[in-house]
Short mmCIF file of C-alpha atoms in Angstrom, two decimals:
data_model
loop_
_atom_site.label_atom_id
_atom_site.label_comp_id
_atom_site.label_asym_id
_atom_site.label_seq_id
_atom_site.Cartn_x
_atom_site.Cartn_y
_atom_site.Cartn_z
CA MET N 8 16.26 7.86 -12.44
CA LYS N 9 16.62 6.24 -15.86
CA ASP N 10 13.28 4.46 -15.35
CA ARG N 11 11.62 7.73 -14.41
CA SER N 12 13.00 9.63 -17.41
CA ARG N 13 11.97 6.91 -19.86
CA THR N 14 8.48 6.67 -18.40
CA GLN N 15 7.98 10.43 -18.29
CA GLY N 16 9.14 10.84 -21.90
CA PHE N 17 6.81 8.08 -23.08
CA TRP N 18 3.76 9.61 -21.41
CA GLU N 19 4.64 13.19 -22.34
CA ASP N 20 4.63 12.17 -26.00
CA ARG N 21 1.55 9.99 -25.74
CA LEU N 22 -0.65 12.49 -23.90
CA ARG N 23 0.54 15.40 -26.00
CA ASP N 24 -0.59 13.51 -29.12
CA ASP N 25 -3.79 11.97 -27.72
CA TRP N 26 -5.34 13.50 -24.61
CA THR N 27 -8.43 11.28 -24.68
CA VAL N 28 -9.57 7.96 -23.19
CA SER N 29 -7.58 6.12 -25.85
CA GLY N 30 -4.45 8.03 -24.88
CA VAL N 31 -4.75 6.88 -21.27
CA GLY N 32 -6.52 3.58 -22.00
CA TYR N 33 -5.91 0.63 -24.33
CA LYS N 34 -4.70 2.73 -27.24
CA THR N 35 -4.52 -0.14 -29.76
CA LEU N 36 -8.30 -0.63 -29.55
CA GLY N 37 -9.13 2.92 -30.59
CA ARG N 38 -11.15 5.75 -29.11
CA ALA N 39 -14.65 4.46 -29.89
CA PHE N 40 -14.08 1.14 -28.11
CA ASN N 41 -12.35 2.86 -25.19
CA LEU N 42 -15.37 5.09 -24.68
CA TRP N 43 -17.51 2.01 -24.05
CA MET N 44 -14.80 0.49 -21.87
CA TYR N 45 -14.66 3.63 -19.74
CA ARG N 46 -18.41 3.52 -19.25
CA VAL N 47 -17.90 0.21 -17.45
CA ARG N 48 -14.99 1.62 -15.43
CA SER N 49 -17.23 4.52 -14.48
CA GLU N 50 -19.99 2.25 -13.17
CA VAL N 51 -17.60 0.17 -11.08
CA PHE N 52 -15.81 3.20 -9.65
CA ASN N 53 -19.06 4.96 -8.74
CA ARG N 54 -20.52 1.83 -7.17
CA GLU N 55 -17.48 1.24 -4.97
CA ALA N 56 -16.76 4.90 -4.15
CA ALA N 57 -20.34 5.25 -2.92
CA THR N 58 -19.55 2.81 -0.10
CA LEU N 59 -16.74 4.95 1.36
CA ALA N 60 -17.52 6.86 4.54
CA LEU N 61 -16.57 10.29 3.21
CA ASP N 62 -18.24 13.59 4.06
CA PRO N 63 -18.36 15.44 0.72
CA ALA N 64 -18.39 18.81 2.45
CA THR N 65 -15.13 18.25 4.36
CA ALA N 66 -13.24 15.39 2.68
CA ARG N 67 -10.08 16.10 0.69
CA VAL N 68 -9.26 13.63 -2.09
CA LEU N 69 -6.03 13.21 -4.06
CA ASP N 70 -6.07 11.67 -7.52
CA VAL N 71 -2.66 10.33 -8.60
CA GLY N 72 -1.87 10.04 -12.31
CA SER N 73 -4.86 12.16 -13.27
CA GLY N 74 -4.32 11.85 -17.04
CA THR N 75 -7.42 13.38 -18.64
CA GLY N 76 -9.16 13.95 -15.30
CA PHE N 77 -11.62 11.07 -15.69
CA TYR N 78 -11.56 10.17 -11.99
CA VAL N 79 -11.20 13.78 -10.87
CA ARG N 80 -14.57 14.36 -12.53
CA HIS N 81 -16.04 11.30 -10.85
CA TRP N 82 -14.95 12.46 -7.40
CA GLN N 83 -16.59 15.80 -8.14
CA LEU N 84 -19.78 14.05 -9.27
CA ARG N 85 -19.79 12.30 -5.91
CA GLY N 86 -20.02 15.74 -4.34
CA ILE N 87 -16.41 15.99 -3.10
CA ASN N 88 -15.67 19.71 -2.90
CA SER N 89 -11.91 19.49 -2.42
CA VAL N 90 -10.08 17.42 -5.04
CA VAL N 91 -6.36 17.67 -5.78
CA GLY N 92 -4.79 16.02 -8.82
CA CYS N 93 -1.26 15.21 -9.90
CA ASP N 94 0.44 13.77 -12.92
CA LEU N 95 3.96 12.92 -14.03
CA THR N 96 3.61 14.88 -17.27
CA GLN N 97 3.41 18.58 -18.00
CA ALA N 98 1.29 17.77 -21.06
CA ALA N 99 -1.48 16.44 -18.81
CA VAL N 100 -1.15 19.05 -16.06
CA ASP N 101 -1.43 22.00 -18.46
CA ARG N 102 -4.64 20.67 -19.98
CA LEU N 103 -6.08 19.55 -16.66
CA ARG N 104 -5.71 23.06 -15.25
CA GLU N 105 -7.70 24.39 -18.21
CA ARG N 106 -10.41 21.72 -17.93
CA PHE N 107 -10.76 21.95 -14.13
CA PRO N 108 -9.93 25.55 -13.15
CA SER N 109 -11.17 25.04 -9.58
CA VAL N 110 -8.88 22.03 -8.96
CA THR N 111 -5.23 22.22 -7.92
CA PHE N 112 -2.95 20.06 -10.05
CA HIS N 113 0.69 19.31 -9.35
CA ARG N 114 3.26 17.96 -11.73
CA LEU N 115 5.09 15.39 -9.66
CA ASP N 116 6.41 11.86 -9.50
CA ILE N 117 4.47 10.12 -6.75
CA ALA N 118 7.55 7.99 -5.98
CA GLU N 119 9.43 11.22 -5.20
CA PRO N 120 6.84 13.91 -4.39
CA GLY N 121 9.17 16.00 -2.27
CA GLU N 122 7.27 18.32 0.07
CA VAL N 123 4.40 19.08 -2.31
CA LEU N 124 1.88 16.83 -0.55
CA GLU N 125 1.20 17.72 3.07
CA PRO N 126 1.38 14.62 5.29
CA GLU N 127 -1.91 13.17 6.54
CA SER N 128 -3.98 15.74 4.64
CA PHE N 129 -6.33 13.54 2.57
CA GLU N 130 -9.28 11.32 3.48
CA ALA N 131 -8.93 9.34 0.23
CA VAL N 132 -6.41 8.82 -2.56
CA SER N 133 -7.12 7.24 -5.94
CA ALA N 134 -4.48 5.78 -8.26
CA MET N 135 -6.29 4.29 -11.21
CA ASP N 136 -4.45 2.32 -13.91
CA MET N 137 -1.13 3.99 -13.14
CA LEU N 138 0.84 1.90 -10.65
CA PHE N 139 1.54 -0.86 -13.17
CA HIS N 140 3.34 1.73 -15.30
CA ILE N 141 5.99 2.04 -12.57
CA THR N 142 8.30 -0.70 -13.82
CA ASP N 143 10.95 -0.36 -11.11
CA ASP N 144 9.84 -2.27 -8.01
CA THR N 145 11.69 0.03 -5.61
CA ARG N 146 9.92 3.05 -7.05
CA TYR N 147 6.57 1.23 -6.96
CA LYS N 148 6.98 0.67 -3.24
CA ALA N 149 8.14 4.27 -2.79
CA ALA N 150 4.92 5.42 -4.50
CA LEU N 151 2.85 3.37 -2.04
CA ARG N 152 4.71 4.92 0.89
CA SER N 153 4.11 8.43 -0.46
CA ILE N 154 0.40 7.71 -0.82
CA GLN N 155 0.24 6.27 2.69
CA GLN N 156 1.95 9.36 4.11
CA ALA N 157 -0.49 11.69 2.33
CA LEU N 158 -3.50 9.87 3.82
CA LYS N 159 -4.95 10.50 7.23
CA PRO N 160 -5.00 7.44 9.51
CA GLY N 161 -8.01 5.37 8.47
CA GLY N 162 -8.10 7.07 5.06
CA TYR N 163 -9.03 5.15 1.92
CA PHE N 164 -6.70 4.15 -0.91
CA VAL N 165 -8.56 3.28 -4.14
CA LEU N 166 -6.47 1.67 -6.87
CA SER N 167 -6.80 -0.43 -9.99
CA GLU N 168 -4.20 -3.04 -10.92
CA ASN N 169 -3.89 -6.38 -12.72
CA PHE N 170 -3.23 -8.54 -9.59
CA LEU N 171 -1.91 -11.59 -11.42
CA HIS N 172 -2.36 -15.14 -10.20
CA ARG N 173 0.04 -16.15 -12.99
CA PRO N 174 3.76 -15.23 -13.04
CA GLU N 175 4.49 -11.53 -13.36
CA GLN N 176 4.81 -9.96 -16.80
CA ARG N 177 7.16 -7.11 -17.67
CA GLY N 178 7.50 -4.78 -20.62
CA ASP N 179 9.19 -1.48 -21.34
CA HIS N 180 6.33 0.62 -19.96
CA GLN N 181 4.28 -1.80 -17.85
CA ALA N 182 4.93 -4.35 -15.13
CA ASN N 183 2.08 -6.65 -14.12
CA HIS N 184 2.80 -7.91 -10.63
CA THR N 185 1.27 -10.88 -8.86
CA LEU N 186 -1.50 -10.47 -6.31
CA PRO N 187 0.72 -11.78 -3.46
CA TRP N 188 3.49 -9.32 -4.38
CA ILE N 189 1.12 -6.33 -4.45
CA ALA N 190 -0.60 -7.44 -1.23
CA ALA N 191 2.78 -7.71 0.50
CA ALA N 192 3.85 -4.28 -0.80
CA LEU N 193 0.62 -2.74 0.48
CA GLU N 194 1.06 -4.40 3.86
CA GLU N 195 4.63 -3.16 4.06
CA ALA N 196 3.49 0.38 3.25
CA GLY N 197 0.92 0.36 6.04
CA PHE N 198 -2.31 -0.53 4.25
CA GLU N 199 -5.08 -2.97 5.10
CA VAL N 200 -6.93 -4.46 2.11
CA MET N 201 -10.70 -4.16 2.41
CA ARG N 202 -11.89 -5.68 -0.88
CA ARG N 203 -11.05 -6.34 -4.52
CA VAL N 204 -13.58 -6.44 -7.37
CA PRO N 205 -13.47 -6.80 -11.18
CA MET N 206 -13.25 -3.51 -13.03
CA LEU N 207 -13.27 -5.09 -16.49
CA VAL N 208 -13.59 -8.67 -17.71
CA LEU N 209 -13.66 -8.98 -21.51
CA MET N 210 -13.05 -5.40 -22.66
CA ASN N 211 -9.32 -5.39 -21.94
CA ALA N 212 -6.18 -7.50 -22.42
CA GLN N 213 -6.59 -10.88 -20.69
CA VAL N 214 -3.33 -10.56 -18.79
CA ASP N 215 -4.23 -13.14 -16.12
CA ALA N 216 -5.77 -15.76 -18.43
CA ASN N 217 -4.11 -18.85 -19.88
CA PRO N 218 -1.87 -18.07 -22.88
CA VAL N 219 -4.16 -19.66 -25.49
CA TRP N 220 -7.25 -17.66 -24.45
CA ARG N 221 -5.17 -14.52 -23.98
CA LYS N 222 -3.84 -14.74 -27.53
CA LEU N 223 -7.19 -15.68 -29.12
CA TRP N 224 -9.23 -13.00 -27.38
CA GLY N 225 -6.56 -10.36 -27.86
CA GLY N 226 -6.44 -11.10 -31.58
CA LEU N 227 -10.22 -10.93 -31.84
CA LEU N 228 -10.39 -7.59 -30.01
CA ARG N 229 -7.75 -6.09 -32.28
CA ALA N 230 -9.54 -7.42 -35.36
CA VAL N 231 -12.94 -5.98 -34.44
CA THR N 232 -11.44 -2.59 -33.54
CA LEU N 233 -9.43 -2.06 -36.72
CA THR N 234 -11.58 0.99 -37.48
CA GLU N 235 -13.38 3.44 -35.22
CA GLN N 236 -16.70 2.33 -36.71
CA THR N 237 -16.22 -1.36 -35.99
CA GLY N 238 -14.70 -0.56 -32.60
CA GLY N 239 -17.78 1.42 -31.65
CA VAL N 240 -20.06 -1.44 -32.69
CA ALA N 241 -17.95 -4.00 -30.80
CA GLY N 242 -17.98 -1.84 -27.68
CA ALA N 243 -21.74 -1.34 -27.84
CA LEU N 244 -22.32 -5.09 -28.20
CA LEU N 245 -19.97 -6.04 -25.36
CA PHE N 246 -21.10 -3.31 -22.97
CA PRO N 247 -24.33 -4.95 -21.66
CA LEU N 248 -22.52 -8.22 -20.98
CA GLU N 249 -19.47 -6.54 -19.45
CA ARG N 250 -21.45 -4.47 -16.97
CA ARG N 251 -23.11 -7.68 -15.73
CA LEU N 252 -19.88 -9.64 -15.54
CA VAL N 253 -18.20 -7.04 -13.33
CA ARG N 254 -21.08 -7.47 -10.88
CA TRP N 255 -21.40 -11.26 -11.05
CA LEU N 256 -17.76 -12.33 -10.90
CA ARG N 257 -15.53 -12.22 -7.85
CA GLU N 258 -12.32 -12.07 -9.89
CA SER N 259 -11.39 -11.16 -13.44
CA PRO N 260 -8.60 -12.03 -15.90
CA THR N 261 -7.78 -8.35 -16.33
CA THR N 262 -7.99 -5.07 -14.40
CA GLU N 263 -9.51 -5.12 -10.92
CA MET N 264 -10.25 -2.40 -8.40
CA MET N 265 -9.07 -2.59 -4.81
CA ILE N 266 -9.98 -0.52 -1.78
CA CYS N 267 -7.57 -0.31 1.16
CA ARG N 268 -7.35 1.70 4.35
CA ARG N 269 -4.33 3.25 5.98
CA ARG N 270 -3.75 1.56 9.29
#
């Protein structure tokens, strides 16, 4: 409960102050750079979501940790008529309801959703860049079980995580788990992994790189994004390379996207 209260307070404050891509993204790098970063995320998400066998007219999709509604909008752009969103914070839910009046949004903790989510009622669930903010391992696994229970058998679970090959890293508001640990947690929750692809390569913290490169590249990114103007230029210059790297590479030193199915 202490972990939940601390996390909720952190995100309530952050999203109340900055309900933009920088508020939900890599805040240190500024809004202009994040806008370019999210263009890459958008391309990867759309490419992979297009492969899912979903009937837009009948499929129900749940987006967990909706934030600003970035992926809610992308599900809608894919033609999905029935999208439900949820977020831990009231700050996000209030604004999401204004931005998407036709979408139902719930304020809930996915590790303890209660009876809000009807069992086996969704064909797909997305949880993008939010699971690594659950720093308590027991609650992380509880979140996976809740998602599995909300999905119909054979339904898709789309997530983004950092899937480390290096030892896990923990902070006050983020825990980067290893790929084997996440794979085991998914297996335990009743999921089968279908594939994993890079979502970003250079436009994010190099959490799975060697310490020297991680420090050098992180310092360079922070230096070139000291102002919104320079951040916008840096994002524009990196964007063409980044969108190719996420297609060419099989793995990345930062955020990756995974698609699973409920067994």
